[in-house]
Amino acid sequence: MDFTITPSSRLRPSPYFDATVAEGVTAFTTYNHMLMPTSYGHAEEEYWRLMRDVSLWDVACERQVELKGPDAAELAQILTVRDLSRLAIGQGKYAPICNHAGTLLNDPIALKLAEDRYWFSIADSNIWFWARAIAAERSLDVEVTEPDASPLAVQGPKAEPLIASLFGDWVRELKYFWFRETSLDGIPLLLARSGWSKQGGFELYLMDGMQGTKLWNLVRKAGQRWSIGPGAPNLSERIESGLLSYGGDTDAKTNPFEVRLGKYVDLGLTGEVVGIEALRQIQRAGPRRHQLGVILEGREPVAPQSSWHAISRDGRRLGDLTNCTWSYRLKRNIGFALVSTDSRAEQAVEVSLGDQVVPGTLTELPFL
Amino acid sequence: MDFTITPSSRLRPSPYFDATVAEGVTAFTTYNHMLMPTSYGHAEEEYWRLMRDVSLWDVACERQVELKGPDAAELAQILTVRDLSRLAIGQGKYAPICNHAGTLLNDPIALKLAEDRYWFSIADSNIWFWARAIAAERSLDVEVTEPDASPLAVQGPKAEPLIASLFGDWVRELKYFWFRETSLDGIPLLLARSGWSKQGGFELYLMDGMQGTKLWNLVRKAGQRWSIGPGAPNLSERIESGLLSYGGDTDAKTNPFEVRLGKYVDLGLTGEVVGIEALRQIQRAGPRRHQLGVILEGREPVAPQSSWHAISRDGRRLGDLTNCTWSYRLKRNIGFALVSTDSRAEQAVEVSLGDQVVPGTLTELPFL
C-alpha cells in the first residue's frame, strides 16, 4: 500500500531536498520533524552500491543540539551516561542519553567543538526540550540551540579515496568519530569520519543551509570515478551489521543494557549525571531483556514492517521482533529480537508475522 | 511530486489504520511519531462534508501524556501557564505549555480525570520527556506515562445528533471541552466535546487500542443517515477558522502572545510555573511579532506548502507566511502571517512564494 506525504511546515525540508528530487527519490520517512529519503526505487542496487562502491545520503535529519556557554561541558556530561572527561576538541563519542529512570532517550554522537561548545548529533527524539529542561532546572549558564548544520553521508568502501580527492590526504588519518572544520569550494563544513553503516565513510556537516545542492553536486561529480550514486541508511545493511535504531528497536522502557549499549555506560560517573543512579540499580538487579538476532525460515523477502512482532518459544512469549528485513548477503529474512534474558542464541523460536507463524532461530549480533 | 512513506516501527500505526485504509485513505502526515490521514483523495468533497454534514477523523496521533500520583495536580500546574486551579473533574481546558524562556512547547488540552490524574492531549511535540524532566528535577511524586487512549474525531454540524443517537441525549448538554467516561457496545471510551475544527463536534478517546476498527465502523454505520464520511483535520477550514498549528505556525522562539494565545496565559500564577516569569517580562517589554491573516491576490489554488514564505511591505521584511491554502468559501488563497507588531490589518504586502512575488492584504483572524 503506497500513500503520499502531504507537505507541512511541521516537517522541515532538508537543504538536499531539491538534489534528492533531481536524483529521483521515491520514498521518505520522517525523522526529527524532517523528511529523510529512504529509497530511489532500486533497493538491491542501492544495497550493493553501499557494499562495493560509495553511496551519497541525505541525513540532514540527524539534527544537532548545540550546548554553548560556561557550563556547556557540565551539561554535556550531565546529559550522557558516557564519561566525556577525556573527550578532546575535534573528537566525537557515541554517547547515550537516559532519563532519571535509566530509560534510553536518544543515542547521539557527542562532538566537542570547543571547551565551551558541544554538539549532540541526535537520533529521532527531541533532545532540545530535554536539555533545556535540565539546564534551566539546574540553573546552568548554557544556551541550548540548533546550529545551521546538515549532515551529508558518504558511505561505502570507496568513500575514503573520494573524500581524499576532495579534501586532501589528511582525511585518511582521521580516526573514527573525529572531525575537523574545513570547507569545500567556499562551502563551510565540518568533516567527520562517521556514518550509520559499517561500510566506512564520512559525514559532511554542511554549515550553510543554502548550499545543499551545490555540496551534493560537488561530491556527486567527484565521485563518478568511484561509481557513486544516491542512497539512504540501508535497512538490510544496518540490520546485518547490528546497528540500533532508537525508537524503532527501543520502547518507552528500554535501558542501554538491554540493547547492547552497556559498554557506553560509565557506572562510576557522579550521581549528578541523569540516570546513572538508576542504571547502577538496574545493573545490580540484572536487566530483564537483551537483544539478539533472529534468522527466519523461508526464502521470500518480507515487506518493510511498521510494528513489532511477538516472539515465542514452546508457546511462551519471549519478547518482540523489533525489525525485519531481507538480507541480501544471507539470503534470509533477519531481524532484532528484544527478548527475556533467559533466551539464548541457537534456540528455535516462533515469530507471529501478521496471520502467519514463522519459525526462526535466535543468534548473536551482528549477523555479519 | 508524490512520494511514498516507508513503513517503520518508529512510526506507530493508529488503532484506526485498517479502517482508514478500507475507506481509501490516500495521504498521510506524521504527527507525534504516528501516521495521521490527511486525505481520501477528494479534497473539496471532504471540506463540504465537514461544513455541512459530519466527518470522521483518525486523530489517534493526538496522544495523551498522563500525570498520575499525589503530585499530579502540582505538576500539571507547573507545566502550563494557564490557571488550572478551578478545573473540575470531567473538564478540559486549552492549556499552553512553555519553556523557562516563555517559548511555546505545545498547546494541549489539559483534562482532569481525578484529583490525582490529569491528561495533556498534545499537539506535535514530545511532552513526555519535558514533563518527566521537570517532575524528576523537582522531586515530585508523580508518574508520567502514556495511557491506551486514541481520539477519533466526529466533526461537523450533524455530529451532535449522531453522537446523541449512539450515547443518549446527555451528550447535547456536554459543555465545550468537558468529557465523560462511558462505553459503546462494550468499548471503553472517554467522550469529549472538542475537536480541531470550528464546526462543532466530539472526540471519542478509545481506551482499548484493539477495538479501533469496531469503533470506527459503529460510528460510520450510525452516521449514514447524516451523510457521514471519512475526513481529516482540514487545512482550508482550520485556516479560515484561525486555528493554530503548533510547529507549523510557530518556530523555536514563538511565545503565546505572538500567536493570539495571550488570553490563555495567567500572568498572576506563582513563579513555580515554568515560563511564567519570562512571560511577565515579555508582556512588560511588549511582544515583537503578532499573528494576522493574509488574503492573496489571484484565483488559482496554491499547492500545500512545506516552508514558510517571506512577507514584505515596500521592500521591508515584516515576517513570514506560516501556512497557505485555498479557501473554498472565500475563493482566495489565505494564510497566517507571523509579522512584526507595527504591521496592521488592511495593509498591502508582498509574499515570496517560490519564484513569484504575490500581492496580498493583511487582515484580522479568524477569516470566517
XYZ file of C-alpha atoms in Angstrom:
736
model
C 0.000 0.000 0.000
C 1.522 3.263 -1.130
C 0.438 6.568 0.375
C 1.701 10.045 -0.358
C 3.038 12.529 2.176
C 1.158 15.803 2.496
C 3.582 18.762 2.644
C 3.525 20.543 6.003
C 5.673 23.216 7.590
C 5.819 20.926 10.655
C 8.220 18.839 8.515
C 11.314 20.859 7.629
C 12.774 20.349 4.150
C 16.393 19.270 4.014
C 18.982 21.502 2.282
C 19.497 18.490 -0.015
C 15.793 18.047 -0.825
C 15.989 19.523 -4.324
C 19.073 17.455 -5.128
C 17.409 14.225 -3.985
C 14.331 15.001 -6.066
C 16.595 15.564 -9.072
C 18.156 12.140 -8.345
C 14.740 10.506 -8.451
C 13.975 9.882 -4.767
C 10.800 7.765 -4.472
C 10.189 7.295 -0.736
C 10.779 9.044 2.568
C 10.395 8.533 6.242
C 10.146 11.325 8.807
C 12.871 11.773 11.382
C 13.286 14.637 13.835
C 10.477 16.525 12.073
C 12.236 16.323 8.717
C 11.771 14.197 5.615
C 14.572 11.679 5.130
C 14.936 9.851 1.781
C 14.665 6.073 2.156
C 14.668 4.859 -1.453
C 15.448 5.814 -5.013
C 13.393 2.888 -6.300
C 16.200 0.354 -6.769
C 16.591 -1.342 -3.399
C 19.083 -4.052 -4.286
C 21.218 -1.781 -6.453
C 21.362 0.750 -3.596
C 22.437 -2.000 -1.198
C 25.327 -3.226 -3.376
C 26.418 0.341 -4.102
C 26.927 0.802 -0.359
C 28.707 -2.545 -0.014
C 31.014 -2.244 -3.047
C 31.333 1.398 -4.078
C 30.178 4.619 -2.456
C 26.722 5.956 -1.658
C 25.504 9.521 -1.007
C 22.869 10.022 1.716
C 20.763 12.990 2.775
C 20.869 12.602 6.552
C 20.234 16.258 7.412
C 17.596 14.877 9.798
C 20.492 13.928 12.091
C 19.997 17.321 13.660
C 22.394 18.986 16.090
C 21.678 20.069 19.651
C 24.287 22.727 20.451
C 25.340 23.454 24.046
C 27.275 26.693 24.317
C 28.469 28.720 27.288
C 30.468 28.456 30.511
C 28.515 25.381 31.691
C 28.344 23.578 28.323
C 30.801 20.849 29.356
C 28.995 20.315 32.658
C 25.637 19.997 30.923
C 27.038 17.647 28.265
C 28.247 15.291 31.000
C 25.004 15.592 32.984
C 23.080 14.558 29.875
C 25.001 11.448 28.890
C 25.835 8.289 30.846
C 29.148 8.006 28.969
C 32.252 9.562 30.512
C 33.190 12.617 28.422
C 36.043 13.788 30.673
C 38.727 12.790 28.176
C 36.857 13.886 25.048
C 39.220 16.084 23.030
C 38.337 19.072 20.882
C 37.760 17.575 17.433
C 36.611 14.236 18.808
C 33.196 12.596 18.881
C 31.887 9.737 21.002
C 28.752 7.624 20.871
C 27.017 8.946 24.000
C 23.639 7.514 25.126
C 21.214 9.865 26.877
C 18.909 8.410 29.545
C 16.185 9.799 31.768
C 16.220 9.657 35.575
C 14.875 6.086 35.469
C 17.740 4.959 33.216
C 15.484 4.685 30.164
C 17.148 5.441 26.843
C 16.032 8.807 25.363
C 18.446 9.016 22.445
C 21.780 7.588 21.266
C 23.595 10.556 19.743
C 27.209 11.263 18.877
C 28.628 13.897 21.245
C 31.062 16.212 19.425
C 33.359 18.617 21.273
C 33.918 21.729 19.143
C 35.488 23.883 21.872
C 35.857 23.864 25.638
C 32.540 25.702 25.847
C 30.775 24.260 22.812
C 29.381 20.748 22.269
C 27.010 19.199 19.763
C 24.828 16.147 20.177
C 24.138 14.725 16.710
C 20.850 13.101 17.546
C 18.648 10.153 16.662
C 14.894 10.585 16.329
C 13.747 12.252 19.576
C 13.562 15.800 20.885
C 16.717 16.439 22.943
C 16.447 20.247 22.762
C 13.449 20.117 25.125
C 15.173 17.615 27.388
C 18.474 19.521 27.568
C 16.759 22.865 28.154
C 14.648 21.452 30.970
C 17.682 20.016 32.768
C 19.814 23.139 32.166
C 17.140 25.522 33.423
C 16.141 23.441 36.448
C 19.826 23.236 37.496
C 20.453 26.932 36.781
C 23.305 26.199 34.381
C 24.806 29.011 32.319
C 24.476 27.462 28.871
C 22.469 28.072 25.730
C 20.782 25.113 24.009
C 20.148 25.835 20.338
C 20.234 24.290 16.881
C 23.111 25.364 14.639
C 22.882 25.533 10.844
C 24.422 22.080 10.299
C 23.137 19.384 7.956
C 24.995 16.080 7.612
C 25.531 14.549 4.180
C 26.796 10.986 4.493
C 29.316 9.476 2.074
C 29.364 5.746 2.866
C 30.997 2.667 1.431
C 34.483 1.227 0.783
C 35.298 3.905 -1.818
C 34.310 6.838 0.391
C 37.893 7.374 1.547
C 39.547 7.863 -1.862
C 36.642 10.084 -2.909
C 36.788 12.287 0.207
C 40.602 12.409 -0.021
C 40.318 13.596 -3.630
C 38.143 16.488 -2.476
C 39.784 17.461 0.836
C 43.302 16.043 0.751
C 45.102 13.051 2.162
C 44.757 14.247 5.764
C 41.277 12.712 5.818
C 42.858 9.242 5.564
C 44.380 9.780 9.029
C 41.130 10.925 10.618
C 40.145 8.465 13.365
C 36.617 7.142 13.788
C 34.223 9.816 15.142
C 36.929 12.520 14.953
C 36.208 15.608 12.865
C 37.677 18.817 11.547
C 36.141 22.122 10.454
C 37.057 22.790 6.836
C 35.483 23.969 3.590
C 34.911 22.868 0.007
C 34.833 25.456 -2.767
C 33.870 28.075 -0.181
C 31.193 25.936 1.481
C 31.788 25.826 5.243
C 31.530 22.369 6.735
C 32.632 20.014 9.445
C 34.085 16.760 8.145
C 33.743 13.682 10.385
C 34.644 10.054 9.951
C 31.289 8.559 10.868
C 28.006 7.346 9.427
C 25.162 4.938 10.094
C 26.651 1.927 8.334
C 29.511 -0.479 8.974
C 30.954 0.015 5.473
C 33.076 3.010 6.472
C 32.790 6.585 5.373
C 32.386 10.215 6.295
C 29.738 12.747 7.147
C 29.965 16.296 5.821
C 28.108 18.618 8.191
C 27.135 21.407 5.799
C 27.178 24.676 7.770
C 25.292 26.844 5.290
C 21.814 25.507 4.596
C 21.603 27.499 1.340
C 24.362 25.464 -0.306
C 22.930 21.940 -0.110
C 22.507 21.391 -3.833
C 25.976 22.763 -4.541
C 27.612 20.421 -1.995
C 25.616 17.409 -3.200
C 26.620 18.066 -6.805
C 30.306 18.614 -5.983
C 30.519 15.268 -4.202
C 28.396 13.559 -6.840
C 30.618 14.770 -9.666
C 33.902 13.928 -7.940
C 32.521 10.506 -7.078
C 31.790 9.422 -10.625
C 35.079 7.583 -10.986
C 34.161 5.548 -7.897
C 30.662 4.752 -9.215
C 28.910 6.952 -6.658
C 25.123 7.081 -6.610
C 22.270 8.099 -4.331
C 21.256 6.018 -1.353
C 19.952 6.160 2.176
C 20.546 4.495 5.530
C 20.098 0.939 4.353
C 17.745 -1.303 6.329
C 19.339 -4.521 5.144
C 22.925 -3.428 5.796
C 22.198 -1.849 9.174
C 20.409 -4.950 10.438
C 23.107 -7.282 9.092
C 25.604 -5.013 10.884
C 23.655 -4.928 14.149
C 23.113 -1.149 14.275
C 20.428 0.044 16.691
C 17.567 2.332 15.649
C 16.451 4.445 18.603
C 12.639 4.468 18.681
C 12.499 1.603 16.211
C 14.263 -1.065 18.287
C 13.555 0.575 21.651
C 10.325 1.270 23.528
C 9.291 3.565 26.390
C 11.132 1.431 28.985
C 14.304 0.267 27.225
C 17.567 0.787 29.093
C 21.039 0.733 27.468
C 21.979 -2.693 28.898
C 19.052 -4.303 27.069
C 20.223 -3.160 23.633
C 23.972 -3.875 23.744
C 24.940 -0.343 24.845
C 26.301 -1.362 28.259
C 29.861 -0.645 27.144
C 28.928 3.011 26.657
C 27.613 3.370 30.224
C 30.234 4.515 32.730
C 28.718 3.482 36.033
C 31.432 5.262 38.025
C 30.190 8.702 36.991
C 28.854 11.104 39.630
C 25.205 10.949 40.621
C 24.737 14.374 39.017
C 24.561 12.549 35.684
C 20.904 11.963 34.818
C 20.055 8.268 35.012
C 23.341 6.964 36.384
C 21.941 6.037 39.816
C 19.067 4.171 38.200
C 21.463 2.361 35.861
C 23.620 1.263 38.810
C 20.498 -0.292 40.351
C 19.451 -1.913 37.070
C 22.941 -3.344 36.647
C 22.884 -4.756 40.186
C 19.447 -6.322 39.732
C 20.319 -7.552 36.228
C 18.497 -6.411 33.078
C 15.369 -8.397 32.182
C 15.691 -8.257 28.406
C 18.556 -8.488 25.951
C 18.955 -8.056 22.225
C 19.712 -10.959 19.902
C 19.291 -11.581 16.198
C 16.661 -13.786 14.584
C 17.072 -15.649 11.303
C 13.673 -16.589 9.903
C 12.986 -19.638 7.798
C 11.822 -19.131 4.221
C 13.340 -17.545 1.135
C 10.647 -14.993 0.298
C 11.630 -11.386 1.220
C 9.298 -9.745 3.760
C 7.846 -6.279 3.180
C 9.050 -3.465 5.486
C 7.289 -3.668 8.857
C 5.560 -0.907 10.821
C 5.113 -2.839 14.075
C 6.914 -5.164 16.435
C 6.008 -8.857 16.272
C 5.654 -11.335 19.115
C 8.413 -13.932 19.541
C 7.564 -17.153 21.401
C 9.265 -20.409 22.278
C 7.197 -23.503 23.011
C 4.135 -21.288 23.407
C 5.777 -18.897 25.892
C 6.159 -15.236 24.879
C 9.837 -14.255 24.989
C 9.553 -10.718 23.662
C 9.444 -8.957 20.312
C 10.959 -8.861 16.866
C 11.662 -5.115 16.580
C 12.600 -5.052 12.882
C 12.756 -7.462 9.983
C 14.237 -7.263 6.524
C 15.619 -9.332 3.700
C 19.383 -9.816 3.946
C 20.995 -9.678 0.519
C 24.085 -11.468 1.805
C 22.444 -14.133 3.982
C 19.519 -14.581 1.609
C 17.195 -14.852 4.585
C 14.835 -12.568 6.459
C 16.569 -11.339 9.581
C 15.757 -9.028 12.438
C 16.495 -7.992 16.024
C 14.862 -9.701 19.000
C 14.287 -7.837 22.277
C 13.680 -10.850 24.485
C 13.897 -12.082 28.059
C 17.439 -12.741 29.248
C 16.794 -16.476 29.696
C 16.644 -16.860 25.915
C 19.862 -17.801 24.118
C 21.458 -17.887 20.672
C 20.784 -21.100 18.724
C 17.324 -21.529 20.289
C 14.384 -22.157 17.956
C 11.552 -19.610 18.188
C 8.250 -18.764 16.513
C 7.524 -15.264 15.207
C 3.946 -14.013 14.667
C 4.150 -12.074 11.394
C 0.647 -10.895 10.525
C -1.514 -14.007 10.223
C 1.496 -16.294 9.891
C 3.670 -18.009 12.468
C 7.183 -18.205 11.042
C 9.867 -20.455 12.579
C 13.250 -18.905 13.251
C 16.483 -19.228 15.206
C 17.992 -16.816 17.709
C 21.563 -15.743 17.007
C 24.228 -13.366 18.301
C 24.508 -9.862 16.819
C 25.846 -8.608 14.499
C 24.849 -11.051 11.783
C 27.865 -10.125 9.637
C 5.606 15.485 -6.514
C 4.256 12.388 -4.807
C 6.479 10.246 -2.607
C 5.584 7.150 -0.649
C 6.155 6.620 3.072
C 8.420 3.744 4.048
C 6.929 1.720 6.935
C 8.971 1.993 10.127
C 8.401 0.939 13.722
C 9.467 4.490 14.678
C 6.021 5.499 13.349
C 3.275 3.828 15.387
C 0.186 2.667 13.496
C -3.120 4.074 14.682
C -5.841 1.709 16.000
C -7.920 3.123 13.119
C -5.285 2.460 10.444
C -7.011 -0.577 8.921
C -10.352 1.231 8.882
C -8.885 4.264 7.110
C -7.210 2.030 4.516
C -10.574 0.336 3.924
C -12.059 3.829 3.431
C -9.486 4.611 0.740
C -7.063 6.950 2.542
C -4.570 8.352 0.016
C -2.220 10.603 2.004
C -0.752 10.966 5.465
C 1.381 13.270 7.507
C 3.344 12.226 10.581
C 2.423 13.645 13.970
C 3.798 12.600 17.357
C 5.562 9.651 15.694
C 2.331 8.349 14.205
C 0.810 8.424 10.745
C -2.221 10.718 10.530
C -4.525 10.541 7.485
C -4.707 13.854 5.617
C -6.757 12.978 2.534
C -9.069 10.435 0.992
C -8.472 11.891 -2.466
C -11.487 14.210 -2.671
C -10.358 17.454 -1.071
C -13.351 19.664 -1.843
C -15.906 16.966 -1.021
C -14.161 16.363 2.324
C -14.281 20.098 3.064
C -18.026 20.446 2.426
C -18.742 17.244 4.357
C -17.188 18.912 7.397
C -19.047 22.190 6.798
C -22.493 20.710 6.066
C -22.709 17.169 7.429
C -20.398 15.148 9.623
C -16.861 13.887 9.116
C -14.919 11.056 10.804
C -11.241 11.636 11.577
C -8.442 9.371 12.776
C -6.663 11.697 15.199
C -5.109 8.995 17.387
C -1.882 10.963 16.933
C -3.297 13.444 19.465
C -1.544 11.347 22.071
C -2.063 11.608 25.829
C 0.536 12.472 28.449
C -0.819 11.069 31.719
C 0.235 12.528 35.083
C -0.755 10.269 37.962
C 0.092 10.334 41.650
C -0.001 12.553 44.737
C 1.752 15.434 42.934
C -0.104 15.150 39.599
C -2.088 18.366 40.128
C 1.043 20.256 41.171
C 2.952 19.069 38.101
C 0.035 19.863 35.777
C 0.035 23.464 37.027
C 3.832 23.738 36.886
C 3.701 22.658 33.230
C 1.072 25.056 31.919
C 0.870 28.845 32.016
C -2.929 28.625 32.282
C -4.518 28.646 35.731
C -5.893 25.138 36.393
C -6.966 25.793 39.997
C -10.661 25.752 39.124
C -10.510 22.900 36.621
C -13.183 20.374 37.621
C -13.052 16.605 37.269
C -14.573 15.953 33.848
C -13.427 19.286 32.441
C -10.774 20.147 29.888
C -9.029 23.443 29.171
C -6.787 24.634 26.368
C -3.513 24.895 28.308
C -0.324 26.146 26.584
C 2.997 24.707 27.778
C 6.070 26.967 27.651
C 9.729 26.522 28.498
C 11.623 28.651 31.032
C 12.143 31.373 28.403
C 8.391 31.601 27.729
C 8.700 29.852 24.374
C 5.711 27.750 23.359
C 6.427 23.979 23.544
C 2.939 22.652 22.902
C -0.703 23.758 23.052
C -2.548 20.760 24.505
C -5.919 20.300 26.130
C -5.500 19.572 29.844
C -8.108 17.062 31.062
C -8.724 16.395 34.757
C -9.782 12.757 35.233
C -9.379 12.638 39.013
C -7.780 14.704 41.760
C -4.561 12.751 41.174
C -4.856 12.078 37.432
C -4.518 14.504 34.524
C -4.047 14.092 30.788
C -2.483 16.525 28.351
C -3.898 15.769 24.906
C -0.945 17.062 22.937
C -0.009 18.697 19.666
C 3.062 17.558 17.729
C 5.955 17.686 20.236
C 7.349 15.388 22.907
C 5.836 16.422 26.255
C 6.565 13.103 27.991
C 10.288 13.976 28.001
C 9.593 17.529 29.109
C 7.199 16.560 31.917
C 9.488 13.781 33.200
C 12.483 16.128 33.291
C 10.605 18.748 35.317
C 8.992 16.184 37.630
C 12.274 14.403 38.373
C 14.322 17.584 38.816
C 11.731 18.895 41.311
C 11.409 15.513 43.078
C 7.659 15.329 42.524
C 5.804 12.139 43.358
C 4.065 11.568 40.038
C 4.257 9.090 37.183
C 4.328 10.389 33.601
C 3.112 7.757 31.161
C 1.024 7.247 28.040
C -2.390 5.629 28.553
C -4.106 3.465 25.926
C -6.233 6.307 24.543
C -6.778 7.127 20.866
C -9.057 10.000 19.853
C -11.493 9.559 16.987
C -12.982 12.914 15.982
C -16.576 13.314 14.819
C -16.803 16.852 13.440
C -19.412 18.947 11.680
C -22.920 20.349 12.268
C -24.518 16.892 12.314
C -22.084 15.437 14.839
C -24.446 16.175 17.744
C -27.489 14.239 16.534
C -25.217 11.370 15.509
C -23.404 11.178 18.845
C -26.724 11.574 20.708
C -28.152 8.648 18.726
C -25.252 6.476 19.921
C -24.791 7.669 23.513
C -28.037 9.363 24.517
C -29.306 12.912 24.825
C -26.978 13.740 27.726
C -24.249 14.495 25.174
C -26.279 17.530 23.992
C -25.706 19.137 27.400
C -21.961 18.474 27.439
C -20.120 21.815 27.505
C -17.135 22.584 25.295
C -14.002 20.667 26.412
C -15.944 18.751 29.074
C -15.902 14.970 28.900
C -17.311 11.821 30.442
C -16.052 8.236 30.638
C -18.568 5.934 29.011
C -18.723 2.982 26.615
C -20.245 1.923 23.310
C -21.192 -1.708 22.751
C -18.640 -2.691 25.382
C -15.866 -0.462 24.008
C -14.472 1.704 26.829
C -14.013 5.346 25.878
C -13.939 8.902 27.061
C -16.353 11.174 25.219
C -15.408 14.861 24.962
C -16.974 17.815 23.211
C -13.907 19.006 21.347
C -12.065 18.756 18.049
C -9.697 20.647 15.788
C -12.321 22.491 13.756
C -14.795 25.292 14.403
C -17.728 23.276 13.018
C -18.544 21.627 16.340
C -18.307 18.011 17.335
C -16.909 15.416 19.656
C -13.833 13.318 20.216
C -14.135 9.683 21.288
C -10.987 8.693 23.164
C -10.938 4.949 22.507
C -9.453 3.266 25.592
C -8.781 -0.158 24.068
C -6.412 0.037 21.117
C -7.568 -3.369 19.841
C -11.076 -2.090 19.067
C -10.326 0.728 16.613
C -11.959 -0.835 13.573
C -15.040 -1.792 15.584
C -15.484 1.755 16.933
C -14.894 3.328 13.508
C -17.486 1.044 11.914
C -20.094 1.609 14.644
C -19.899 5.380 14.210
C -19.724 5.072 10.431
C -22.855 2.930 10.274
C -24.873 5.080 12.677
C -23.809 8.192 10.766
C -25.184 7.096 7.410
C -28.456 8.984 7.874
C -26.424 12.164 8.437
C -24.242 11.557 5.351
C -21.114 10.790 7.346
C -17.857 10.097 5.511
C -14.130 9.983 6.141
C -12.086 13.128 6.566
C -9.144 14.651 8.379
C -8.194 17.887 10.095
C -8.995 20.185 7.194
C -6.353 22.708 6.152
C -8.821 25.042 4.477
C -11.342 25.047 7.340
C -8.737 25.370 10.085
C -7.074 28.335 8.405
C -10.418 30.029 7.653
C -11.255 29.471 11.343
C -7.923 30.804 12.607
C -6.806 27.618 14.397
C -3.108 27.458 15.289
C -0.864 24.538 14.317
C 1.929 24.130 16.867
C 5.204 23.543 14.981
C 3.603 24.637 11.711
C 2.738 28.226 12.651
C 5.329 28.510 15.429
C 9.122 28.397 15.423
C 11.826 27.822 18.050
C 11.251 31.262 19.622
C 7.493 31.812 19.441
C 5.767 32.879 22.653
C 1.997 32.633 23.298
C 1.395 36.393 22.942
C 2.675 36.306 19.361
C 0.118 33.740 18.227
C -3.105 35.000 19.858
C -2.818 32.791 22.940
C -2.375 35.640 25.433
C -5.841 35.032 26.856
C -4.715 31.573 27.973
C -1.736 32.934 29.910
C -2.480 33.701 33.562
C 0.335 36.053 34.484
C -0.671 36.065 38.154
C 0.404 32.447 38.634
C 3.258 31.599 41.007
C 6.834 31.662 39.759
C 6.962 27.870 40.211
C 5.101 27.628 36.886
C 7.662 27.086 34.136
C 7.887 30.143 31.899
C 5.596 32.465 33.826
C 8.388 34.831 34.957
C 9.693 35.081 31.409
C 6.186 35.748 30.085
C 5.700 38.562 32.613
C 8.883 40.157 31.252
C 7.833 39.624 27.625
C 4.442 41.150 28.366
C 6.084 44.200 30.012
C 8.504 44.708 27.126
C 5.785 44.044 24.559
C 5.887 41.136 22.074
C 7.746 41.817 18.814
C 5.572 39.776 16.493
C 1.869 39.129 16.153
C -0.319 36.888 14.057
C -2.603 38.223 11.336
C -4.241 36.741 8.268
C -3.190 37.311 4.668
C -5.512 37.216 1.662
C -3.509 36.710 -1.513
C -4.481 38.041 -4.911
C -5.239 35.563 -7.662
C -7.849 32.868 -8.158
C -5.603 29.865 -8.762
C -5.399 27.478 -5.748
C -1.870 27.069 -4.338
C -0.400 23.641 -3.641
C 0.229 22.692 0.009
C 3.398 24.337 1.307
C 6.302 22.790 3.192
C 8.041 26.048 4.165
C 7.352 29.487 5.487
C 7.455 32.368 2.964
C 8.827 35.866 3.411
C 6.302 38.700 3.759
C 7.457 42.236 2.889
C 5.940 45.694 2.664
C 7.581 48.313 0.465
C 10.716 46.179 0.340
C 10.984 45.759 4.121
C 10.724 42.223 5.548
C 7.830 42.061 8.026
C 7.945 38.370 8.823
C 6.598 35.123 7.419
C 3.583 33.476 5.891
C 3.422 30.312 8.033
C 0.765 28.464 6.031
C -1.243 28.988 2.853
C -4.244 27.234 1.365
C -7.172 27.724 -0.935
C -10.306 28.852 0.917
C -13.404 27.204 -0.530
C -15.642 29.865 0.984
C -13.563 32.971 0.235
C -12.372 31.643 -3.128
C -8.923 33.040 -2.425
C -5.613 31.740 -1.161
C -5.299 32.626 2.502
C -2.766 32.057 5.259
C -1.399 33.196 8.606
C 1.241 35.914 8.914
C 3.687 35.978 11.815
C 4.857 39.568 11.442
C 6.313 42.493 13.335
C 3.827 44.245 15.598
C 3.996 47.501 13.618
C 2.131 45.808 10.771
C -1.645 46.178 10.671
C -4.773 44.685 9.112
C -5.697 46.255 5.743
C -2.059 46.870 4.816
C -0.873 45.710 1.405
C 2.047 43.248 1.451
C 4.106 41.129 -0.936
C 4.622 37.397 -0.357
C 7.553 35.492 -1.887
C 6.018 32.198 -2.999
C 8.711 30.190 -4.733
C 9.888 32.284 -7.684
C 6.822 34.507 -7.570
C 6.031 37.644 -5.623
C 2.299 37.623 -4.904
C 0.458 40.739 -3.672
C -1.807 40.347 -0.675
C -3.583 42.148 2.146
C -3.201 41.683 5.892
C -6.402 41.005 7.800
C -7.615 40.116 11.285
C -8.047 36.459 12.267
C -10.186 34.408 12.031
C -11.115 34.882 8.389
C -14.612 33.482 8.936
